Amino acid sequence: MKFAILVNEGPFGHQATASALSFAQAVLTGGHELVRVFFYMDGVYNANRLASPPAGECSTARAWSELAAESRVDLVVCIAAGMARGVREANLAPGFRISGLGQMVEAAVLADRLVTFGA
Amino acid sequence: MSVESDNSAEPKVKRFMYVNRKAPHGTVYALEVLEMVLISAMFEQDVHLTFLDDGVFQIKKGQNPSVLEMKDFSKTYRALDGYGIEKVFVEKESMEERGLSQDDLIIPVEIIGREELGALMESMDVVLSA
């Protein structure tokens, strides 16, 4: 099955990101296709490479980059939501790219299921 | 703009439903959902917009968010038909529970009961709520 994922909450203050990561890994482990992970609303904070939470507390930003490196998952940050929150090319974590909301719509159309985390 | 499907040149159209469940101010959800709604329409998708729970307050008349230092984006709802978004629903129970009627709303909507709304959601390809 083809899945797309929408992440709407930040990595540090909300469970949504950790759940989305687990789900993304399960999709790939299960032999399914992950069309795209789109980061919107506070979800764009997942792409901020300047985040450095205390050791052992939260490492989801790095985990997304690792997932992208291992599995070539397309990680897309909404440009408008990112600009509003100070997430831009200058502080973008590896493996992410910045684009428009149209990429979310396209992912929803191309995937059999769009699964939302947060909000 | 359109989305090409895998094996044909025909643009692929899905039934999207955006479900607004939160009050318009205090959080940014309503505003950012509205952005998604507009973009989906620009990509020629079959967009449905639903207001339920506290989301019904998003289209209540008489909002004055300038006192909150916020933009009054309720005006944008009035422009939805200009984007071809005419399938707008309000859940009857949510509206009545909050003492509202159709006269309190800034745009024409279809009032729909909880059970009927459930069936409508079932018929969608993509349901996004916030």
PDB file of C-alpha atoms in Angstrom:
ATOM      1  CA  MET A   1       0.000   0.000   0.000  1.00  0.00           C
ATOM      2  CA  LYS A   2       1.105   3.575  -0.587  1.00  0.00           C
ATOM      3  CA  PHE A   3       1.119   5.789   2.502  1.00  0.00           C
ATOM      4  CA  ALA A   4       1.691   9.490   3.026  1.00  0.00           C
ATOM      5  CA  ILE A   5       2.189  11.066   6.440  1.00  0.00           C
ATOM      6  CA  LEU A   6       1.261  14.544   7.660  1.00  0.00           C
ATOM      7  CA  VAL A   7       2.943  15.780  10.850  1.00  0.00           C
ATOM      8  CA  ASN A   8       1.281  18.781  12.484  1.00  0.00           C
ATOM      9  CA  GLU A   9       3.010  19.098  15.857  1.00  0.00           C
ATOM     10  CA  GLY A  10       6.541  19.865  17.028  1.00  0.00           C
ATOM     11  CA  PRO A  11       8.998  17.207  18.168  1.00  0.00           C
ATOM     12  CA  PHE A  12       9.618  18.297  21.743  1.00  0.00           C
ATOM     13  CA  GLY A  13       6.239  19.150  23.236  1.00  0.00           C
ATOM     14  CA  HIS A  14       3.997  16.590  21.639  1.00  0.00           C
ATOM     15  CA  GLN A  15       3.794  12.826  21.192  1.00  0.00           C
ATOM     16  CA  ALA A  16       2.717  13.182  17.548  1.00  0.00           C
ATOM     17  CA  THR A  17       6.224  13.192  16.079  1.00  0.00           C
ATOM     18  CA  ALA A  18       7.394  10.068  17.883  1.00  0.00           C
ATOM     19  CA  SER A  19       4.229   8.267  16.782  1.00  0.00           C
ATOM     20  CA  ALA A  20       4.694   9.456  13.201  1.00  0.00           C
ATOM     21  CA  LEU A  21       8.272   8.183  13.204  1.00  0.00           C
ATOM     22  CA  SER A  22       7.246   4.785  14.516  1.00  0.00           C
ATOM     23  CA  PHE A  23       4.512   4.628  11.915  1.00  0.00           C
ATOM     24  CA  ALA A  24       6.898   5.621   9.112  1.00  0.00           C
ATOM     25  CA  GLN A  25       9.321   2.897  10.174  1.00  0.00           C
ATOM     26  CA  ALA A  26       6.501   0.349  10.333  1.00  0.00           C
ATOM     27  CA  VAL A  27       5.339   1.329   6.841  1.00  0.00           C
ATOM     28  CA  LEU A  28       8.823   0.692   5.436  1.00  0.00           C
ATOM     29  CA  THR A  29       9.462  -2.447   7.481  1.00  0.00           C
ATOM     30  CA  GLY A  30       6.121  -3.802   6.302  1.00  0.00           C
ATOM     31  CA  GLY A  31       7.230  -3.468   2.698  1.00  0.00           C
ATOM     32  CA  HIS A  32       4.870  -0.611   1.889  1.00  0.00           C
ATOM     33  CA  GLU A  33       5.678   2.553   0.006  1.00  0.00           C
ATOM     34  CA  LEU A  34       6.028   5.865   1.831  1.00  0.00           C
ATOM     35  CA  VAL A  35       5.181   8.511  -0.748  1.00  0.00           C
ATOM     36  CA  ARG A  36       6.143  11.492   1.390  1.00  0.00           C
ATOM     37  CA  VAL A  37       6.199  12.895   4.912  1.00  0.00           C
ATOM     38  CA  PHE A  38       4.856  16.435   4.972  1.00  0.00           C
ATOM     39  CA  PHE A  39       5.501  18.768   7.905  1.00  0.00           C
ATOM     40  CA  TYR A  40       2.932  21.467   8.568  1.00  0.00           C
ATOM     41  CA  MET A  41       1.850  23.750  11.419  1.00  0.00           C
ATOM     42  CA  ASP A  42       4.237  23.249  14.388  1.00  0.00           C
ATOM     43  CA  GLY A  43       5.365  20.086  12.624  1.00  0.00           C
ATOM     44  CA  VAL A  44       7.893  22.224  10.743  1.00  0.00           C
ATOM     45  CA  TYR A  45       9.974  22.369  13.945  1.00  0.00           C
ATOM     46  CA  ASN A  46      10.947  18.780  13.212  1.00  0.00           C
ATOM     47  CA  ALA A  47      13.225  20.142  10.497  1.00  0.00           C
ATOM     48  CA  ASN A  48      15.084  22.621  12.710  1.00  0.00           C
ATOM     49  CA  ARG A  49      18.642  21.328  12.979  1.00  0.00           C
ATOM     50  CA  LEU A  50      19.433  23.828  15.746  1.00  0.00           C
ATOM     51  CA  ALA A  51      17.255  21.933  18.207  1.00  0.00           C
ATOM     52  CA  SER A  52      19.375  20.232  20.841  1.00  0.00           C
ATOM     53  CA  PRO A  53      17.229  18.680  23.543  1.00  0.00           C
ATOM     54  CA  PRO A  54      18.997  17.200  26.586  1.00  0.00           C
ATOM     55  CA  ALA A  55      20.511  13.760  26.021  1.00  0.00           C
ATOM     56  CA  GLY A  56      18.007  10.961  26.249  1.00  0.00           C
ATOM     57  CA  GLU A  57      14.959  13.214  26.121  1.00  0.00           C
ATOM     58  CA  CYS A  58      14.091  13.608  22.485  1.00  0.00           C
ATOM     59  CA  SER A  59      16.032  13.004  19.312  1.00  0.00           C
ATOM     60  CA  THR A  60      13.306  12.932  16.711  1.00  0.00           C
ATOM     61  CA  ALA A  61      14.807  15.580  14.422  1.00  0.00           C
ATOM     62  CA  ARG A  62      17.931  13.468  14.018  1.00  0.00           C
ATOM     63  CA  ALA A  63      15.764  10.379  13.629  1.00  0.00           C
ATOM     64  CA  TRP A  64      13.979  11.878  10.615  1.00  0.00           C
ATOM     65  CA  SER A  65      17.324  12.699   8.997  1.00  0.00           C
ATOM     66  CA  GLU A  66      18.497   9.147   9.638  1.00  0.00           C
ATOM     67  CA  LEU A  67      15.303   7.769   8.117  1.00  0.00           C
ATOM     68  CA  ALA A  68      15.814   9.924   5.021  1.00  0.00           C
ATOM     69  CA  ALA A  69      19.428   8.779   4.710  1.00  0.00           C
ATOM     70  CA  GLU A  70      18.565   5.094   5.089  1.00  0.00           C
ATOM     71  CA  SER A  71      15.368   4.910   3.084  1.00  0.00           C
ATOM     72  CA  ARG A  72      15.390   7.998   0.860  1.00  0.00           C
ATOM     73  CA  VAL A  73      12.068   9.113   2.292  1.00  0.00           C
ATOM     74  CA  ASP A  74      10.903  12.459   0.916  1.00  0.00           C
ATOM     75  CA  LEU A  75      10.670  14.852   3.898  1.00  0.00           C
ATOM     76  CA  VAL A  76       8.955  18.107   2.924  1.00  0.00           C
ATOM     77  CA  VAL A  77       8.543  21.203   5.090  1.00  0.00           C
ATOM     78  CA  CYS A  78       5.804  23.708   4.297  1.00  0.00           C
ATOM     79  CA  ILE A  79       7.469  26.950   3.244  1.00  0.00           C
ATOM     80  CA  ALA A  80       4.808  29.279   4.674  1.00  0.00           C
ATOM     81  CA  ALA A  81       4.504  27.477   8.014  1.00  0.00           C
ATOM     82  CA  GLY A  82       8.307  27.264   8.156  1.00  0.00           C
ATOM     83  CA  MET A  83       8.881  30.935   7.391  1.00  0.00           C
ATOM     84  CA  ALA A  84       6.403  31.897  10.103  1.00  0.00           C
ATOM     85  CA  ARG A  85       8.324  29.781  12.622  1.00  0.00           C
ATOM     86  CA  GLY A  86      11.915  30.475  11.574  1.00  0.00           C
ATOM     87  CA  VAL A  87      12.517  27.153   9.852  1.00  0.00           C
ATOM     88  CA  ARG A  88      14.319  27.853   6.592  1.00  0.00           C
ATOM     89  CA  GLU A  89      17.216  26.630   4.426  1.00  0.00           C
ATOM     90  CA  ALA A  90      19.781  28.110   6.834  1.00  0.00           C
ATOM     91  CA  ASN A  91      18.779  25.792   9.682  1.00  0.00           C
ATOM     92  CA  LEU A  92      17.244  22.880   7.807  1.00  0.00           C
ATOM     93  CA  ALA A  93      18.258  19.442   9.061  1.00  0.00           C
ATOM     94  CA  PRO A  94      19.749  16.999   6.510  1.00  0.00           C
ATOM     95  CA  GLY A  95      17.249  15.071   4.421  1.00  0.00           C
ATOM     96  CA  PHE A  96      14.499  17.704   4.526  1.00  0.00           C
ATOM     97  CA  ARG A  97      13.466  19.978   1.678  1.00  0.00           C
ATOM     98  CA  ILE A  98      11.254  23.064   1.684  1.00  0.00           C
ATOM     99  CA  SER A  99       8.287  23.332  -0.635  1.00  0.00           C
ATOM    100  CA  GLY A 100       4.647  24.374  -0.791  1.00  0.00           C
ATOM    101  CA  LEU A 101       1.413  22.973   0.598  1.00  0.00           C
ATOM    102  CA  GLY A 102       0.662  21.624  -2.870  1.00  0.00           C
ATOM    103  CA  GLN A 103       3.105  18.834  -2.014  1.00  0.00           C
ATOM    104  CA  MET A 104       0.756  17.758   0.780  1.00  0.00           C
ATOM    105  CA  VAL A 105      -2.220  17.700  -1.589  1.00  0.00           C
ATOM    106  CA  GLU A 106      -0.205  15.766  -4.168  1.00  0.00           C
ATOM    107  CA  ALA A 107       0.920  13.241  -1.539  1.00  0.00           C
ATOM    108  CA  ALA A 108      -2.699  12.741  -0.433  1.00  0.00           C
ATOM    109  CA  VAL A 109      -3.720  12.151  -4.042  1.00  0.00           C
ATOM    110  CA  LEU A 110      -0.880   9.769  -4.887  1.00  0.00           C
ATOM    111  CA  ALA A 111      -1.118   7.728  -1.680  1.00  0.00           C
ATOM    112  CA  ASP A 112      -3.794   5.181  -0.856  1.00  0.00           C
ATOM    113  CA  ARG A 113      -3.872   6.564   2.679  1.00  0.00           C
ATOM    114  CA  LEU A 114      -2.814   9.867   4.200  1.00  0.00           C
ATOM    115  CA  VAL A 115      -2.219   9.456   7.913  1.00  0.00           C
ATOM    116  CA  THR A 116      -2.151  12.560  10.104  1.00  0.00           C
ATOM    117  CA  PHE A 117      -0.261  12.932  13.375  1.00  0.00           C
ATOM    118  CA  GLY A 118      -1.108  15.793  15.708  1.00  0.00           C
ATOM    119  CA  ALA A 119      -3.816  18.463  15.703  1.00  0.00           C
TER     120      ALA A 119
ATOM    121  CA  MET B   1      -2.615  23.188 -11.131  1.00  0.00           C
ATOM    122  CA  SER B   2      -3.354  19.506 -11.084  1.00  0.00           C
ATOM    123  CA  VAL B   3      -1.928  16.208  -9.940  1.00  0.00           C
ATOM    124  CA  GLU B   4      -1.144  13.644 -12.613  1.00  0.00           C
ATOM    125  CA  SER B   5      -2.061  10.088 -11.771  1.00  0.00           C
ATOM    126  CA  ASP B   6       0.408   7.229 -12.269  1.00  0.00           C
ATOM    127  CA  ASN B   7      -0.734   5.868 -15.575  1.00  0.00           C
ATOM    128  CA  SER B   8      -2.853   8.442 -17.325  1.00  0.00           C
ATOM    129  CA  ALA B   9      -2.635  12.050 -18.349  1.00  0.00           C
ATOM    130  CA  GLU B  10      -5.950  12.797 -16.636  1.00  0.00           C
ATOM    131  CA  PRO B  11      -5.574  14.811 -13.452  1.00  0.00           C
ATOM    132  CA  LYS B  12      -6.522  12.802 -10.392  1.00  0.00           C
ATOM    133  CA  VAL B  13      -9.290  14.204  -8.238  1.00  0.00           C
ATOM    134  CA  LYS B  14     -10.037  12.939  -4.752  1.00  0.00           C
ATOM    135  CA  ARG B  15     -12.766  13.733  -2.296  1.00  0.00           C
ATOM    136  CA  PHE B  16     -11.143  15.776   0.482  1.00  0.00           C
ATOM    137  CA  MET B  17     -12.900  16.738   3.686  1.00  0.00           C
ATOM    138  CA  TYR B  18     -11.422  19.259   6.061  1.00  0.00           C
ATOM    139  CA  VAL B  19     -12.942  19.005   9.523  1.00  0.00           C
ATOM    140  CA  ASN B  20     -12.629  22.117  11.652  1.00  0.00           C
ATOM    141  CA  ARG B  21     -13.092  21.287  15.315  1.00  0.00           C
ATOM    142  CA  LYS B  22     -11.354  24.127  17.153  1.00  0.00           C
ATOM    143  CA  ALA B  23     -12.304  27.690  18.036  1.00  0.00           C
ATOM    144  CA  PRO B  24     -10.950  30.289  15.579  1.00  0.00           C
ATOM    145  CA  HIS B  25      -8.609  32.067  17.971  1.00  0.00           C
ATOM    146  CA  GLY B  26      -6.289  31.012  20.776  1.00  0.00           C
ATOM    147  CA  THR B  27      -4.491  28.535  18.537  1.00  0.00           C
ATOM    148  CA  VAL B  28      -3.397  28.728  14.919  1.00  0.00           C
ATOM    149  CA  TYR B  29      -5.164  25.560  13.756  1.00  0.00           C
ATOM    150  CA  ALA B  30      -8.177  27.227  12.117  1.00  0.00           C
ATOM    151  CA  LEU B  31      -6.020  29.633  10.115  1.00  0.00           C
ATOM    152  CA  GLU B  32      -3.618  26.966   8.890  1.00  0.00           C
ATOM    153  CA  VAL B  33      -6.428  24.553   7.996  1.00  0.00           C
ATOM    154  CA  LEU B  34      -7.901  27.332   5.885  1.00  0.00           C
ATOM    155  CA  GLU B  35      -4.607  27.518   3.964  1.00  0.00           C
ATOM    156  CA  MET B  36      -4.822  23.787   3.262  1.00  0.00           C
ATOM    157  CA  VAL B  37      -8.412  24.156   2.094  1.00  0.00           C
ATOM    158  CA  LEU B  38      -7.528  26.897  -0.384  1.00  0.00           C
ATOM    159  CA  ILE B  39      -4.512  25.028  -1.768  1.00  0.00           C
ATOM    160  CA  SER B  40      -6.573  21.849  -2.218  1.00  0.00           C
ATOM    161  CA  ALA B  41      -9.103  23.819  -4.231  1.00  0.00           C
ATOM    162  CA  MET B  42      -6.311  25.374  -6.310  1.00  0.00           C
ATOM    163  CA  PHE B  43      -5.156  21.831  -7.092  1.00  0.00           C
ATOM    164  CA  GLU B  44      -8.648  21.098  -8.372  1.00  0.00           C
ATOM    165  CA  GLN B  45      -9.602  18.609  -5.699  1.00  0.00           C
ATOM    166  CA  ASP B  46     -13.194  17.942  -4.644  1.00  0.00           C
ATOM    167  CA  VAL B  47     -13.087  19.911  -1.404  1.00  0.00           C
ATOM    168  CA  HIS B  48     -15.613  19.576   1.421  1.00  0.00           C
ATOM    169  CA  LEU B  49     -15.401  21.767   4.478  1.00  0.00           C
ATOM    170  CA  THR B  50     -17.036  20.821   7.768  1.00  0.00           C
ATOM    171  CA  PHE B  51     -17.387  22.707  11.025  1.00  0.00           C
ATOM    172  CA  LEU B  52     -18.120  20.764  14.157  1.00  0.00           C
ATOM    173  CA  ASP B  53     -17.498  20.988  17.903  1.00  0.00           C
ATOM    174  CA  ASP B  54     -15.999  24.433  18.736  1.00  0.00           C
ATOM    175  CA  GLY B  55     -15.090  24.716  15.038  1.00  0.00           C
ATOM    176  CA  VAL B  56     -18.550  26.183  14.420  1.00  0.00           C
ATOM    177  CA  PHE B  57     -17.325  29.391  16.090  1.00  0.00           C
ATOM    178  CA  GLN B  58     -14.926  29.873  13.147  1.00  0.00           C
ATOM    179  CA  ILE B  59     -17.806  31.090  11.001  1.00  0.00           C
ATOM    180  CA  LYS B  60     -19.741  32.963  13.660  1.00  0.00           C
ATOM    181  CA  LYS B  61     -20.738  36.531  12.871  1.00  0.00           C
ATOM    182  CA  GLY B  62     -19.327  39.482  14.794  1.00  0.00           C
ATOM    183  CA  GLN B  63     -15.753  38.387  15.379  1.00  0.00           C
ATOM    184  CA  ASN B  64     -13.311  41.110  16.378  1.00  0.00           C
ATOM    185  CA  PRO B  65      -9.915  39.444  16.729  1.00  0.00           C
ATOM    186  CA  SER B  66      -8.049  42.745  16.371  1.00  0.00           C
ATOM    187  CA  VAL B  67      -8.318  43.048  20.149  1.00  0.00           C
ATOM    188  CA  LEU B  68      -6.235  39.834  20.269  1.00  0.00           C
ATOM    189  CA  GLU B  69      -3.704  41.336  17.850  1.00  0.00           C
ATOM    190  CA  MET B  70      -4.883  38.742  15.328  1.00  0.00           C
ATOM    191  CA  LYS B  71      -5.923  39.082  11.707  1.00  0.00           C
ATOM    192  CA  ASP B  72      -9.661  38.679  11.070  1.00  0.00           C
ATOM    193  CA  PHE B  73      -9.422  35.747   8.683  1.00  0.00           C
ATOM    194  CA  SER B  74     -13.151  35.031   8.971  1.00  0.00           C
ATOM    195  CA  LYS B  75     -13.440  37.221   5.861  1.00  0.00           C
ATOM    196  CA  THR B  76     -11.643  34.513   3.910  1.00  0.00           C
ATOM    197  CA  TYR B  77     -14.515  32.086   4.497  1.00  0.00           C
ATOM    198  CA  ARG B  78     -16.727  34.469   2.565  1.00  0.00           C
ATOM    199  CA  ALA B  79     -14.371  34.150  -0.407  1.00  0.00           C
ATOM    200  CA  LEU B  80     -14.523  30.348  -0.501  1.00  0.00           C
ATOM    201  CA  ASP B  81     -17.092  30.188  -3.288  1.00  0.00           C
ATOM    202  CA  GLY B  82     -14.641  32.200  -5.389  1.00  0.00           C
ATOM    203  CA  TYR B  83     -12.294  29.227  -5.061  1.00  0.00           C
ATOM    204  CA  GLY B  84     -15.070  26.863  -6.116  1.00  0.00           C
ATOM    205  CA  ILE B  85     -15.602  25.616  -2.556  1.00  0.00           C
ATOM    206  CA  GLU B  86     -19.342  25.321  -2.143  1.00  0.00           C
ATOM    207  CA  LYS B  87     -19.652  22.115  -0.134  1.00  0.00           C
ATOM    208  CA  VAL B  88     -19.658  23.582   3.354  1.00  0.00           C
ATOM    209  CA  PHE B  89     -21.272  21.702   6.233  1.00  0.00           C
ATOM    210  CA  VAL B  90     -22.067  22.481   9.842  1.00  0.00           C
ATOM    211  CA  GLU B  91     -22.940  19.718  12.242  1.00  0.00           C
ATOM    212  CA  LYS B  92     -26.412  20.414  13.600  1.00  0.00           C
ATOM    213  CA  GLU B  93     -25.742  19.103  17.099  1.00  0.00           C
ATOM    214  CA  SER B  94     -22.529  21.127  17.525  1.00  0.00           C
ATOM    215  CA  MET B  95     -24.314  24.291  16.427  1.00  0.00           C
ATOM    216  CA  GLU B  96     -27.292  23.786  18.720  1.00  0.00           C
ATOM    217  CA  GLU B  97     -25.176  22.747  21.702  1.00  0.00           C
ATOM    218  CA  ARG B  98     -23.526  26.166  21.451  1.00  0.00           C
ATOM    219  CA  GLY B  99     -26.778  28.090  21.176  1.00  0.00           C
ATOM    220  CA  LEU B 100     -26.171  29.014  17.555  1.00  0.00           C
ATOM    221  CA  SER B 101     -28.422  28.946  14.514  1.00  0.00           C
ATOM    222  CA  GLN B 102     -27.840  29.430  10.806  1.00  0.00           C
ATOM    223  CA  ASP B 103     -28.563  33.166  11.264  1.00  0.00           C
ATOM    224  CA  ASP B 104     -25.416  33.463  13.401  1.00  0.00           C
ATOM    225  CA  LEU B 105     -23.156  32.223  10.611  1.00  0.00           C
ATOM    226  CA  ILE B 106     -21.308  34.436   8.117  1.00  0.00           C
ATOM    227  CA  ILE B 107     -21.683  32.083   5.137  1.00  0.00           C
ATOM    228  CA  PRO B 108     -24.430  29.841   3.758  1.00  0.00           C
ATOM    229  CA  VAL B 109     -23.881  26.260   4.888  1.00  0.00           C
ATOM    230  CA  GLU B 110     -25.619  22.940   4.762  1.00  0.00           C
ATOM    231  CA  ILE B 111     -26.734  21.923   8.251  1.00  0.00           C
ATOM    232  CA  ILE B 112     -26.194  18.211   8.630  1.00  0.00           C
ATOM    233  CA  GLY B 113     -26.947  15.797  11.469  1.00  0.00           C
ATOM    234  CA  ARG B 114     -24.244  13.846  13.285  1.00  0.00           C
ATOM    235  CA  GLU B 115     -25.152  10.480  11.799  1.00  0.00           C
ATOM    236  CA  GLU B 116     -25.470  11.828   8.289  1.00  0.00           C
ATOM    237  CA  LEU B 117     -22.100  13.560   8.663  1.00  0.00           C
ATOM    238  CA  GLY B 118     -20.546  10.270   9.669  1.00  0.00           C
ATOM    239  CA  ALA B 119     -21.822   8.681   6.477  1.00  0.00           C
ATOM    240  CA  LEU B 120     -20.521  11.615   4.428  1.00  0.00           C
ATOM    241  CA  MET B 121     -17.064  11.247   6.002  1.00  0.00           C
ATOM    242  CA  GLU B 122     -17.158   7.579   5.146  1.00  0.00           C
ATOM    243  CA  SER B 123     -17.522   8.518   1.470  1.00  0.00           C
ATOM    244  CA  MET B 124     -14.367  10.682   1.451  1.00  0.00           C
ATOM    245  CA  ASP B 125     -10.931   9.661   0.153  1.00  0.00           C
ATOM    246  CA  VAL B 126      -9.044  12.005   2.465  1.00  0.00           C
ATOM    247  CA  VAL B 127     -10.244  13.381   5.806  1.00  0.00           C
ATOM    248  CA  LEU B 128      -8.116  15.961   7.599  1.00  0.00           C
ATOM    249  CA  SER B 129      -9.136  17.396  10.935  1.00  0.00           C
ATOM    250  CA  ALA B 130      -7.786  20.051  13.269  1.00  0.00           C
TER     251      ALA B 130
END
